[in-house]
PDB file of C-alpha atoms in Angstrom:
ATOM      1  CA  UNK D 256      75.426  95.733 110.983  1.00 35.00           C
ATOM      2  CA  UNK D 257      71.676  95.298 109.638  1.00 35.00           C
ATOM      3  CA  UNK D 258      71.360  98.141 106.792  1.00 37.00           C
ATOM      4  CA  UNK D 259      67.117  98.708 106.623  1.00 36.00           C
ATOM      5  CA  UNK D 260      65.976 101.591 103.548  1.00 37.00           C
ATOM      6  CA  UNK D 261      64.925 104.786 105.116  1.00 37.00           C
ATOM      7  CA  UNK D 262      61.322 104.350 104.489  1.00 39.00           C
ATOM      8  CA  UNK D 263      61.079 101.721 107.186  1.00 38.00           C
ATOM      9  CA  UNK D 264      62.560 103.980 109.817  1.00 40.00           C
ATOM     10  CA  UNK D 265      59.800 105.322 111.722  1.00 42.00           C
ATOM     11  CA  UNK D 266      61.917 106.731 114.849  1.00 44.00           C
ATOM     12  CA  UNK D 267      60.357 109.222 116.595  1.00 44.00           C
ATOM     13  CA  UNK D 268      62.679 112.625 117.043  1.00 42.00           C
ATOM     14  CA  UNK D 269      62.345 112.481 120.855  1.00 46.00           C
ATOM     15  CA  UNK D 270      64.218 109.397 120.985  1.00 47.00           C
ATOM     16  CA  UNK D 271      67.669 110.810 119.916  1.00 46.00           C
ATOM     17  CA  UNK D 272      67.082 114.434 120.955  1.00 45.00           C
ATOM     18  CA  UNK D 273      70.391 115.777 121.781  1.00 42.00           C
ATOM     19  CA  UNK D 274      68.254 117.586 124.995  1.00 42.00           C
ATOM     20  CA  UNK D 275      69.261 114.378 126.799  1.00 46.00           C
ATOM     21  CA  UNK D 276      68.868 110.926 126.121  1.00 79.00           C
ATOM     22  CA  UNK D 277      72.044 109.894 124.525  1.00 89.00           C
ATOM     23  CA  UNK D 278      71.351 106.296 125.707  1.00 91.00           C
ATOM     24  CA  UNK D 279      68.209 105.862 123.820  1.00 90.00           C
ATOM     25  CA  UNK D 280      70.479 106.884 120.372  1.00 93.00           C
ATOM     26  CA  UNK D 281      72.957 104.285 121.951  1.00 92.00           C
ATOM     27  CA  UNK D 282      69.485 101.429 122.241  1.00 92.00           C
ATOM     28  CA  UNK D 283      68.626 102.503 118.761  1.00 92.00           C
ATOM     29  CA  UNK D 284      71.687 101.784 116.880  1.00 92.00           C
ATOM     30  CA  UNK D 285      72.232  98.464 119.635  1.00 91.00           C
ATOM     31  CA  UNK D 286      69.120  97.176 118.168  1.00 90.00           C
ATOM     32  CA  UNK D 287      70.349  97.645 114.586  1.00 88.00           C
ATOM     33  CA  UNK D 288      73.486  95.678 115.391  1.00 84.00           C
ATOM     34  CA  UNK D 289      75.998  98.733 115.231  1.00 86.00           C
ATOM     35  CA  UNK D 290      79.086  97.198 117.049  1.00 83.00           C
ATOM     36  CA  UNK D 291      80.312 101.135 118.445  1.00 88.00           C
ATOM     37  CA  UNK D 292      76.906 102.049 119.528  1.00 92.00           C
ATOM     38  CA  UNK D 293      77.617 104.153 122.142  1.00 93.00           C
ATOM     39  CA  UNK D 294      80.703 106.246 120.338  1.00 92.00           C
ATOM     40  CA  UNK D 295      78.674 106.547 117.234  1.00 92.00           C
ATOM     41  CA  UNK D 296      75.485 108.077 119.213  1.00 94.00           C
ATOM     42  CA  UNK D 297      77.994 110.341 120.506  1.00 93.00           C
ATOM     43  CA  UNK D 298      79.851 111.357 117.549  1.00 93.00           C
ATOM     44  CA  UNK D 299      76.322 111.832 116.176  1.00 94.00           C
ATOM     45  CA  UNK D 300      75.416 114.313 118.658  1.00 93.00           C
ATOM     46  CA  UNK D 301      78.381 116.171 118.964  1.00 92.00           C
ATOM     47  CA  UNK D 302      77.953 116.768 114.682  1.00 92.00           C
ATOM     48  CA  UNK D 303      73.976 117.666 115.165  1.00 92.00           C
ATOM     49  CA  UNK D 304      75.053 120.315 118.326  1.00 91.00           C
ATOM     50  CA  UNK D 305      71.701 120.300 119.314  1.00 87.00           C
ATOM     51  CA  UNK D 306      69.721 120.514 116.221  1.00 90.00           C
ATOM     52  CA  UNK D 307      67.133 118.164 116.511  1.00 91.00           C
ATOM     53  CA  UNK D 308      66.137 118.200 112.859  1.00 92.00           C
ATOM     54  CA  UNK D 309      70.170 117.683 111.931  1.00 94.00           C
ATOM     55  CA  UNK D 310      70.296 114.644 114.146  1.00 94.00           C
ATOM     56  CA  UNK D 311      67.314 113.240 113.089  1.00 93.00           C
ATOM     57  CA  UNK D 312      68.246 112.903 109.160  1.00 94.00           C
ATOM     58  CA  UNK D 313      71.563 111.948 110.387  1.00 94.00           C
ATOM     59  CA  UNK D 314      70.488 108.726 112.267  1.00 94.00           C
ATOM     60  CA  UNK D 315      68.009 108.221 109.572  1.00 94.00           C
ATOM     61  CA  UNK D 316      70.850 108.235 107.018  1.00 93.00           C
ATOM     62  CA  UNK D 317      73.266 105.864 109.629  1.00 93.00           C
ATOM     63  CA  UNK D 318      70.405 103.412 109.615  1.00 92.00           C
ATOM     64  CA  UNK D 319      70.723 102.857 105.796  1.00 90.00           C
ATOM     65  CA  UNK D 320      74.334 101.881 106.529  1.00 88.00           C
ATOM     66  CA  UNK D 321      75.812 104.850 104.935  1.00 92.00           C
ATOM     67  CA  UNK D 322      79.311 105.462 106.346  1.00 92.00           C
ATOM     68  CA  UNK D 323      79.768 107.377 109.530  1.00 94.00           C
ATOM     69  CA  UNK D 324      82.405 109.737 108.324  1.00 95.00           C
ATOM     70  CA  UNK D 325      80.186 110.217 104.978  1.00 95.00           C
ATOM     71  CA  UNK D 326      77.630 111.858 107.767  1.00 96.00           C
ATOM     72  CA  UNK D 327      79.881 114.013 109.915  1.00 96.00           C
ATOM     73  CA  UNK D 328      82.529 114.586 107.463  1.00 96.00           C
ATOM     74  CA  UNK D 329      85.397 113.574 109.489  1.00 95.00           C
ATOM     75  CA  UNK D 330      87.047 110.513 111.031  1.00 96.00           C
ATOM     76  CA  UNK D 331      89.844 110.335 114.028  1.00 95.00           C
ATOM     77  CA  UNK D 332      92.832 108.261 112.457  1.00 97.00           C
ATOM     78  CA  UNK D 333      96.065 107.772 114.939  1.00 96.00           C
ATOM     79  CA  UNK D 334      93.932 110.528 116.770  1.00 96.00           C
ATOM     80  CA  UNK D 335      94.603 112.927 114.300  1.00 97.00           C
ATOM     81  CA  UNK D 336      91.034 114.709 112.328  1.00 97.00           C
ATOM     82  CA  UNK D 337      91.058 113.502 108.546  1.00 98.00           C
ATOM     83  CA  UNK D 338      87.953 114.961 106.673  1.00 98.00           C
ATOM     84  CA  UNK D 339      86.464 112.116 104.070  1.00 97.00           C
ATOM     85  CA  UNK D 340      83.784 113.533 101.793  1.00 97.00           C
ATOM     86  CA  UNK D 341      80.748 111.391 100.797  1.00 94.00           C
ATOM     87  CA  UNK D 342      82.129 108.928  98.105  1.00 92.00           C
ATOM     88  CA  UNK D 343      85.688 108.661  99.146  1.00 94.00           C
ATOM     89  CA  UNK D 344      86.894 105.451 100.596  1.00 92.00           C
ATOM     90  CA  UNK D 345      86.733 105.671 104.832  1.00 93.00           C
ATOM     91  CA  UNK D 346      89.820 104.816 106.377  1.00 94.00           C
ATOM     92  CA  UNK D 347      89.857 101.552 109.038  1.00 90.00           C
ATOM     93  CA  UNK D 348      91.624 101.721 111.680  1.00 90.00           C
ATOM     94  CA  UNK D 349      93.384  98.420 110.736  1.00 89.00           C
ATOM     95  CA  UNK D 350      95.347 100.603 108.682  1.00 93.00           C
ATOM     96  CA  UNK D 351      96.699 102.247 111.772  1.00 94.00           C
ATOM     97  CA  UNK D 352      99.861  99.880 112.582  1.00 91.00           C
ATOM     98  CA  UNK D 353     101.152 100.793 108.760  1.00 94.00           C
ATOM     99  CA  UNK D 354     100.914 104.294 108.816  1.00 96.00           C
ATOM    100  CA  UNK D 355     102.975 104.241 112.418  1.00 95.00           C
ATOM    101  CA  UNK D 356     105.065 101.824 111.025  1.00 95.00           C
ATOM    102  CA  UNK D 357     105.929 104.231 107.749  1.00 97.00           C
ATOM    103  CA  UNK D 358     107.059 107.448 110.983  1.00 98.00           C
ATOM    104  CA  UNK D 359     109.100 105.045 112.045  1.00 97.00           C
ATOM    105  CA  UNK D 360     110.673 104.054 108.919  1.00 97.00           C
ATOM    106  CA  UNK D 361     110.945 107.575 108.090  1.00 98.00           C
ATOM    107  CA  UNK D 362     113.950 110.246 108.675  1.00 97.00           C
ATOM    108  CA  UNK D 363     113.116 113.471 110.023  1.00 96.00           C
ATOM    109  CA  UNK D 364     114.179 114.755 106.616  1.00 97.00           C
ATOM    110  CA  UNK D 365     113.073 112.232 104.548  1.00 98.00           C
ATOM    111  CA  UNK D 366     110.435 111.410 101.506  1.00 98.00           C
ATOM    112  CA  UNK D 367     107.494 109.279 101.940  1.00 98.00           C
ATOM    113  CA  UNK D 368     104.823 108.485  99.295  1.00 98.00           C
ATOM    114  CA  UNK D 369     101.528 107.422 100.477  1.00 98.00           C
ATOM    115  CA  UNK D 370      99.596 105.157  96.850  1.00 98.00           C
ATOM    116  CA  UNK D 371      95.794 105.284  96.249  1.00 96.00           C
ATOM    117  CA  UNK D 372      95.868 108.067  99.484  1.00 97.00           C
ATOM    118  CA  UNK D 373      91.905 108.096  99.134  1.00 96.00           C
ATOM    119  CA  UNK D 374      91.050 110.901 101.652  1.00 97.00           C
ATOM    120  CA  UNK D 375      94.666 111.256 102.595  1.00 98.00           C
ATOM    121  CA  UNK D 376      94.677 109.815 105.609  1.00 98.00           C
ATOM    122  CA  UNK D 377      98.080 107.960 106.213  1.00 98.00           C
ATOM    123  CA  UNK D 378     100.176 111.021 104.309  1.00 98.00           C
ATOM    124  CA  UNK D 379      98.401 113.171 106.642  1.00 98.00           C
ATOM    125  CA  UNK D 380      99.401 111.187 109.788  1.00 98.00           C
ATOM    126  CA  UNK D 381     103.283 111.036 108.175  1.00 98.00           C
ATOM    127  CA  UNK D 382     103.396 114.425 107.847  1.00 98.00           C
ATOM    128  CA  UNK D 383     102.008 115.525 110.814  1.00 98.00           C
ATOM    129  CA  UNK D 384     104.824 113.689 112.622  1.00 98.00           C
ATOM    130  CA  UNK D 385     107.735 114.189 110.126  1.00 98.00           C
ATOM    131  CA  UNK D 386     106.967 117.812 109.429  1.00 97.00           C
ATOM    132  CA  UNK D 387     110.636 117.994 108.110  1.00 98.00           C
ATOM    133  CA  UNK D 388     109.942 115.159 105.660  1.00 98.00           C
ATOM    134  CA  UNK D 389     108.434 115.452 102.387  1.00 98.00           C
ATOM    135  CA  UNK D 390     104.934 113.556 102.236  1.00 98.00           C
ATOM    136  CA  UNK D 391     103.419 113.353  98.323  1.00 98.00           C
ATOM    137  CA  UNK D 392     100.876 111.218  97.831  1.00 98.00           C
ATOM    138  CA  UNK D 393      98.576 109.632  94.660  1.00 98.00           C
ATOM    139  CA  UNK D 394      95.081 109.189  93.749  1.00 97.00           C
ATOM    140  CA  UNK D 395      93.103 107.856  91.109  1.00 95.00           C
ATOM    141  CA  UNK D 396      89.745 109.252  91.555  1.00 95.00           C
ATOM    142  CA  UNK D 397      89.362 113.117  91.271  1.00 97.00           C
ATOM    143  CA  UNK D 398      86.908 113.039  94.030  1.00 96.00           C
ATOM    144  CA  UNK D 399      89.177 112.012  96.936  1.00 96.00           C
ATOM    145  CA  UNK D 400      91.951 113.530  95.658  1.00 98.00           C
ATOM    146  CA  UNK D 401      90.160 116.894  96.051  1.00 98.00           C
ATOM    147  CA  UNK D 402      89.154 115.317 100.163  1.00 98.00           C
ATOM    148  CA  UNK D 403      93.159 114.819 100.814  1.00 98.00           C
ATOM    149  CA  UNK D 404      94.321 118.195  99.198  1.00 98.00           C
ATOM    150  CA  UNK D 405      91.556 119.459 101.389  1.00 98.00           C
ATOM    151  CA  UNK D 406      93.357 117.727 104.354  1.00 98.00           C
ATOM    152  CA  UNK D 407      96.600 119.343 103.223  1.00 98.00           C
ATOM    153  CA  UNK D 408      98.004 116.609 101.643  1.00 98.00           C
ATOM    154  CA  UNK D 409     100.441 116.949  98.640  1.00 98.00           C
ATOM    155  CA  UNK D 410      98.389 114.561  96.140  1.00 98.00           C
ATOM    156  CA  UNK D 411      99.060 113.914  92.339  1.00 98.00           C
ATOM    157  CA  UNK D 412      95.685 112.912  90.212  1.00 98.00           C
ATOM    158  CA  UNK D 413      96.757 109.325  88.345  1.00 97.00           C
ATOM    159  CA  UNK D 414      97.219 106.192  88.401  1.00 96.00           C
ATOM    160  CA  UNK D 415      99.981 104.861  91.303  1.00 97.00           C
ATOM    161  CA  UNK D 416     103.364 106.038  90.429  1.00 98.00           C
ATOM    162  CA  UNK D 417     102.445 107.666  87.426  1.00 98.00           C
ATOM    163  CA  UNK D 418     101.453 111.131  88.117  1.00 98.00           C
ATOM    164  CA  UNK D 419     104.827 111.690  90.750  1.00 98.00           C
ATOM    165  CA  UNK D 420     107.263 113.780  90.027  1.00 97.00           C
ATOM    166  CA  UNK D 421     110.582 112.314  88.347  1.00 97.00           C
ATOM    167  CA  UNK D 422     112.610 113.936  90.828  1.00 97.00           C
ATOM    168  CA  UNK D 423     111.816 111.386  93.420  1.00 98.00           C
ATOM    169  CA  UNK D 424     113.218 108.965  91.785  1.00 97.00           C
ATOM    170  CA  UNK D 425     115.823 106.915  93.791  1.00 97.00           C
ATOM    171  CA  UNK D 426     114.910 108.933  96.716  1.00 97.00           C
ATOM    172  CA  UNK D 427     112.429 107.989  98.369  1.00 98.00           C
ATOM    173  CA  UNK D 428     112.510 106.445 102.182  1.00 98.00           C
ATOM    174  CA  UNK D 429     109.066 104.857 102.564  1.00 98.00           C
ATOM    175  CA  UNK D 430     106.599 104.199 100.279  1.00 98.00           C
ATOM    176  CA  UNK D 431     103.559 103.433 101.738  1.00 98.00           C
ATOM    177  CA  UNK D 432     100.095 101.541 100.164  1.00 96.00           C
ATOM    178  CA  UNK D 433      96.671 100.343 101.033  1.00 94.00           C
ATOM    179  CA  UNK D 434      95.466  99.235  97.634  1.00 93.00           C
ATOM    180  CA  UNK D 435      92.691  97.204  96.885  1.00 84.00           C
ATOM    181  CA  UNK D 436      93.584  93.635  97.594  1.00 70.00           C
ATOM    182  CA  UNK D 437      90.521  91.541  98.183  1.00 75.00           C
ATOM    183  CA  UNK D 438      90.232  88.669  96.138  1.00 73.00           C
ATOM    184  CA  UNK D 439      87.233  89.280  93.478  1.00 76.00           C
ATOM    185  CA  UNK D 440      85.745  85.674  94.778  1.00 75.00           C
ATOM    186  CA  UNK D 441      85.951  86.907  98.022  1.00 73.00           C
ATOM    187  CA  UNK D 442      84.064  90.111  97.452  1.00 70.00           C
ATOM    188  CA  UNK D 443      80.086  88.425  98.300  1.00 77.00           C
ATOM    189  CA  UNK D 444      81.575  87.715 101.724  1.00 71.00           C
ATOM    190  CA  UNK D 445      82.077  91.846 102.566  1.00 72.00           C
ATOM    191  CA  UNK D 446      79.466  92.738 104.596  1.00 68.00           C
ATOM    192  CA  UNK D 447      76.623  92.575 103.046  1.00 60.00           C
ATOM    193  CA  UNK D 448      76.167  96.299 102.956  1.00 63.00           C
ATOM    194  CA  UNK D 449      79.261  97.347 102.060  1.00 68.00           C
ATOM    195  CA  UNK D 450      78.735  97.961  98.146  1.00 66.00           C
ATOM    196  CA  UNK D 451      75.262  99.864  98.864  1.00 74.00           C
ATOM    197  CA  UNK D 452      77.329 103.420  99.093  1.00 78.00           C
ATOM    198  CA  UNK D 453      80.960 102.125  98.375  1.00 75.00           C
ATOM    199  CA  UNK D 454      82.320 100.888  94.757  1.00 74.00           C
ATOM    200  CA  UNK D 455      83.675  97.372  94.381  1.00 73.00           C
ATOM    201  CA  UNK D 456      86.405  99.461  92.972  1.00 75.00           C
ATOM    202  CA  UNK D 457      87.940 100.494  96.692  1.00 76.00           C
ATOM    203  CA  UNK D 458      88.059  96.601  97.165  1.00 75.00           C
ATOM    204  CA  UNK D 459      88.514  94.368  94.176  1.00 63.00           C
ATOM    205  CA  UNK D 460      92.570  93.322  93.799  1.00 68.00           C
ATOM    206  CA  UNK D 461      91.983  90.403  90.950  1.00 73.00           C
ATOM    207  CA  UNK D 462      91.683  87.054  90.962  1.00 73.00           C
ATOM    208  CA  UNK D 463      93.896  86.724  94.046  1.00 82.00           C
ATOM    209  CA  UNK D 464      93.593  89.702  95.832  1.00 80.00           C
ATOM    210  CA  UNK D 465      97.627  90.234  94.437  1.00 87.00           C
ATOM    211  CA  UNK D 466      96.795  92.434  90.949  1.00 91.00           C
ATOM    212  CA  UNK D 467      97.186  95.846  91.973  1.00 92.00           C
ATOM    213  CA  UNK D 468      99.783  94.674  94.892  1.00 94.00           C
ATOM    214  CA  UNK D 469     102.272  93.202  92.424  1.00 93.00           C
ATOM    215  CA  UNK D 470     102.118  96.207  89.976  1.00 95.00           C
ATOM    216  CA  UNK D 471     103.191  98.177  93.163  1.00 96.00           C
ATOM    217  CA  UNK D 472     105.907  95.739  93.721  1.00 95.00           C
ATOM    218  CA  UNK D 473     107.488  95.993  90.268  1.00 95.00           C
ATOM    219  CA  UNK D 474     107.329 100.054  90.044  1.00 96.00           C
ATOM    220  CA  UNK D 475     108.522 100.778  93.500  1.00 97.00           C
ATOM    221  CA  UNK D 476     111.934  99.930  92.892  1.00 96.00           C
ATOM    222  CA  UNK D 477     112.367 102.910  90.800  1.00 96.00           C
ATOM    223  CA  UNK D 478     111.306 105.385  93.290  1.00 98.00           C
ATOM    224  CA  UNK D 479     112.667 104.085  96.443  1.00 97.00           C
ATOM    225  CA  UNK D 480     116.690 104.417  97.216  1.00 97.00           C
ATOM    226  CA  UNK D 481     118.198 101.588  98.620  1.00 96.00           C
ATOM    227  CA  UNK D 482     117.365 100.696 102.571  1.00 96.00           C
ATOM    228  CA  UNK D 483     114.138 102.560 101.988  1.00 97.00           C
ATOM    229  CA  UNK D 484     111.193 100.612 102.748  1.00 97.00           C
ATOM    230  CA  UNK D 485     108.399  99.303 101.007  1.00 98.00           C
ATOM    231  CA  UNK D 486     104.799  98.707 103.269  1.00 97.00           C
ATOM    232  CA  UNK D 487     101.793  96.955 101.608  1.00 96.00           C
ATOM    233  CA  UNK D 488      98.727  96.224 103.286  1.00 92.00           C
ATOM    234  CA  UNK D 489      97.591  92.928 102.515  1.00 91.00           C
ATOM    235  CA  UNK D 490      95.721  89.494 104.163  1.00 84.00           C
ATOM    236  CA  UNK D 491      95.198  85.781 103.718  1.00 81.00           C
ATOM    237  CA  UNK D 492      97.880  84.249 102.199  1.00 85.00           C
ATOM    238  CA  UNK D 493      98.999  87.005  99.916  1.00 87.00           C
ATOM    239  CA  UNK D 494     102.276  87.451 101.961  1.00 88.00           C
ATOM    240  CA  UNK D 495     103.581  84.401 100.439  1.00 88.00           C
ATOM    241  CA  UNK D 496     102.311  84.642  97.183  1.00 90.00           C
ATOM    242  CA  UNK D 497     104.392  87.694  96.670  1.00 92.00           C
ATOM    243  CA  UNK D 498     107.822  86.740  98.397  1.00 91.00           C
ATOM    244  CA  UNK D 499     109.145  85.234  95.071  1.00 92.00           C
ATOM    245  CA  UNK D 500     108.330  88.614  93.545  1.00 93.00           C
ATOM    246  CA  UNK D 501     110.355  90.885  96.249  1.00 94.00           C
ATOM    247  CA  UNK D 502     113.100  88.829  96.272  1.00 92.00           C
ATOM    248  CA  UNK D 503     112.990  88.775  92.364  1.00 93.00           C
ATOM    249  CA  UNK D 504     113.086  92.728  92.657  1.00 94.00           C
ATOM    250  CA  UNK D 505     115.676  93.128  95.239  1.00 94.00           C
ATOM    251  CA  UNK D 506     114.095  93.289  98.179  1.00 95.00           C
ATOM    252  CA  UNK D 507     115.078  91.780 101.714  1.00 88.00           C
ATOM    253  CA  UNK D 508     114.272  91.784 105.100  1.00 88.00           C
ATOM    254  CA  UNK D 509     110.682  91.151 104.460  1.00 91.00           C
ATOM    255  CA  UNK D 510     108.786  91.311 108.164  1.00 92.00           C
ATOM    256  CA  UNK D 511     104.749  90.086 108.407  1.00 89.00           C
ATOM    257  CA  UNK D 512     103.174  92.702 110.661  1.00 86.00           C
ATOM    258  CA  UNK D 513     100.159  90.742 112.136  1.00 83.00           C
ATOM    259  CA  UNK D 514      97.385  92.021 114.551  1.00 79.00           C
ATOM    260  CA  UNK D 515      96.417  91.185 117.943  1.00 79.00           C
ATOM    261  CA  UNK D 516      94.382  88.546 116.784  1.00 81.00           C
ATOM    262  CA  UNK D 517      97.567  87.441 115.091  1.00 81.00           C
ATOM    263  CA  UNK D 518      95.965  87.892 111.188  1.00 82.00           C
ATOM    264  CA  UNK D 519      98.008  89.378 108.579  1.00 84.00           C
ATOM    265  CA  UNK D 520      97.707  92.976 107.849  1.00 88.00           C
ATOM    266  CA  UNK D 521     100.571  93.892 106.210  1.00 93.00           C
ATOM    267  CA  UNK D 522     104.272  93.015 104.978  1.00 93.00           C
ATOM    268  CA  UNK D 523     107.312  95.595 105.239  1.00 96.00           C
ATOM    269  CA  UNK D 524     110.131  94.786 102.744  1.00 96.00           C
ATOM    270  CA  UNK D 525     113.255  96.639 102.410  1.00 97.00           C
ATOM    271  CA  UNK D 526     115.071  97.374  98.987  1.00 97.00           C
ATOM    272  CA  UNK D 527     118.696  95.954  99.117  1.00 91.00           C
ATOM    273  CA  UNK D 528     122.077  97.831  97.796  1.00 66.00           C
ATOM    274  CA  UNK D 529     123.026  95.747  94.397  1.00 48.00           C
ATOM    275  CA  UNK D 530     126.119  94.738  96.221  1.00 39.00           C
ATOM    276  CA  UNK D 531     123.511  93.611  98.820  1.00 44.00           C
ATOM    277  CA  UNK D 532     121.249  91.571  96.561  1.00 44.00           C
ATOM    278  CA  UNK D 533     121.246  87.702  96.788  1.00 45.00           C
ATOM    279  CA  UNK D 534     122.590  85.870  93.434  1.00 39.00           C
ATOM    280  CA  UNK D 535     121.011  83.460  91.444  1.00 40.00           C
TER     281      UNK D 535
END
């Protein structure tokens, strides 16, 4: 996507009126290399409902590269509605395998925990399809954890595990986490847009992408019970960088979930009974 500053944008209104003429929206964001033209001119006019002045400053906004969701105020994860206020990270939909992953790893009647929830996205999705689970979540920036309490989500203010409640200790089923994992090297290659409206904050994991990961690694064993799982969201070559570390910790049965481009998006790792742990 080409980002170009609003004062270059000299689109006439009649070219995205709602009235009609959805395709010329659809030509107009084409031409500025958005890759969903055609489902982002229609989300566009299904938020302006006809207001031509509403669309207008919308678009005008889009064409800066400001986030979508920042502009309607809502994005469709798993198909379920997930409000995301401007400022608070936008859930991808590559995060979609690991939050279908975490209902299936979790009882009817279980726990889940859902780290740096951002909007609230993935507890949202749990809970909507284990409503006799338990779904808390954590946040450490005030704003989105205001956007997932507004999305019903049960979210502590703090830093990963430390702002839970003792009483899940040893009890939890899944925990669940899309931290920030890019490696700081790696951050120039984002697109080159990305940083204009989002913080390097949502992205930056360290050195190796593996800073924020590992500190999940070493504090999840105190939460989760044994059999309950443990799903990261991750890329490159972090998967093996941090199977030394999980089987340090206990863990076992570590699976690679990959995409259909076969690229790593995330590794599921399973806390062992002690009886169950392997021996030096």
């Amino acid at each position: 996507m080409t980002a170009i500053g609003p004062d270059a944008i000299t689109m006439p209104i009649d070219c995205v009126s709602p009235s009609g003429d959805a395709a010329s929206l659809t030509a107009l964001l084409a031409s500025e290399g958005f890759l969903s033209a055609a489902e982002e001119a229609q989300e566009l006019l299904v938020y302006a409902a006809a207001d031509d002045a509403l669309l207008e400053s919308a678009v005008r906004r889009r064409l800066t590269g400001e986030p979508l969701a920042w502009i309607t105020g809502r994005v469709s994860f798993c198909g379920i509605d997930v409000r995301v206020d401007p400022g608070v990270y936008v859930p991808r939909w590559l995060s979609e395998p690991l939050a279908r992953r975490a209902i299936e790893r979790l009882p009817k009647d279980g726990i889940a925990i859902d780290l740096c929830t951002g909007s609230g996205a993935i507890a949202k999705v749990i809970a909507s399809h284990r409503p006799g689970a338990r779904v808390v979540a954590s946040e450490v920036d005030a704003r989105a954890a205001a956007c997932a309490t507004e999305n019903g989500v049960e979210v502590y203010l703090g830093d990963l595990f430390a702002p839970l409640p003792r009483e899940l200790e040893h009890r939890v089923d899944v925990i669940v986490a899309v931290v920030p994992y890019v490696p700081t090297p790696a951050l120039p290659l984002l697109q080159r847009d990305t940083f204009t409206f989002e913080t390097p904050l949502a992205y930056d994991g360290g050195a190796d992408g593996t800073g924020i990961l590992r500190r999940v690694l070493e504090q999840s064993p105190r939460f989760l019970r044994n059999g309950g799982a443990l799903l990261l969201e991750l890329g490159g070559e972090q998967a093996d960088l941090l199977r030394d570390d999980l089987v340090d910790l206990g863990y076992g049965e570590v699976l690679t979930l990959t995409d259909e481009d076969g690229d790593l998006r995330a590794i599921e790792a399973t806390l062992l009974g002690a009886a169950a742990r392997p021996t030096a």
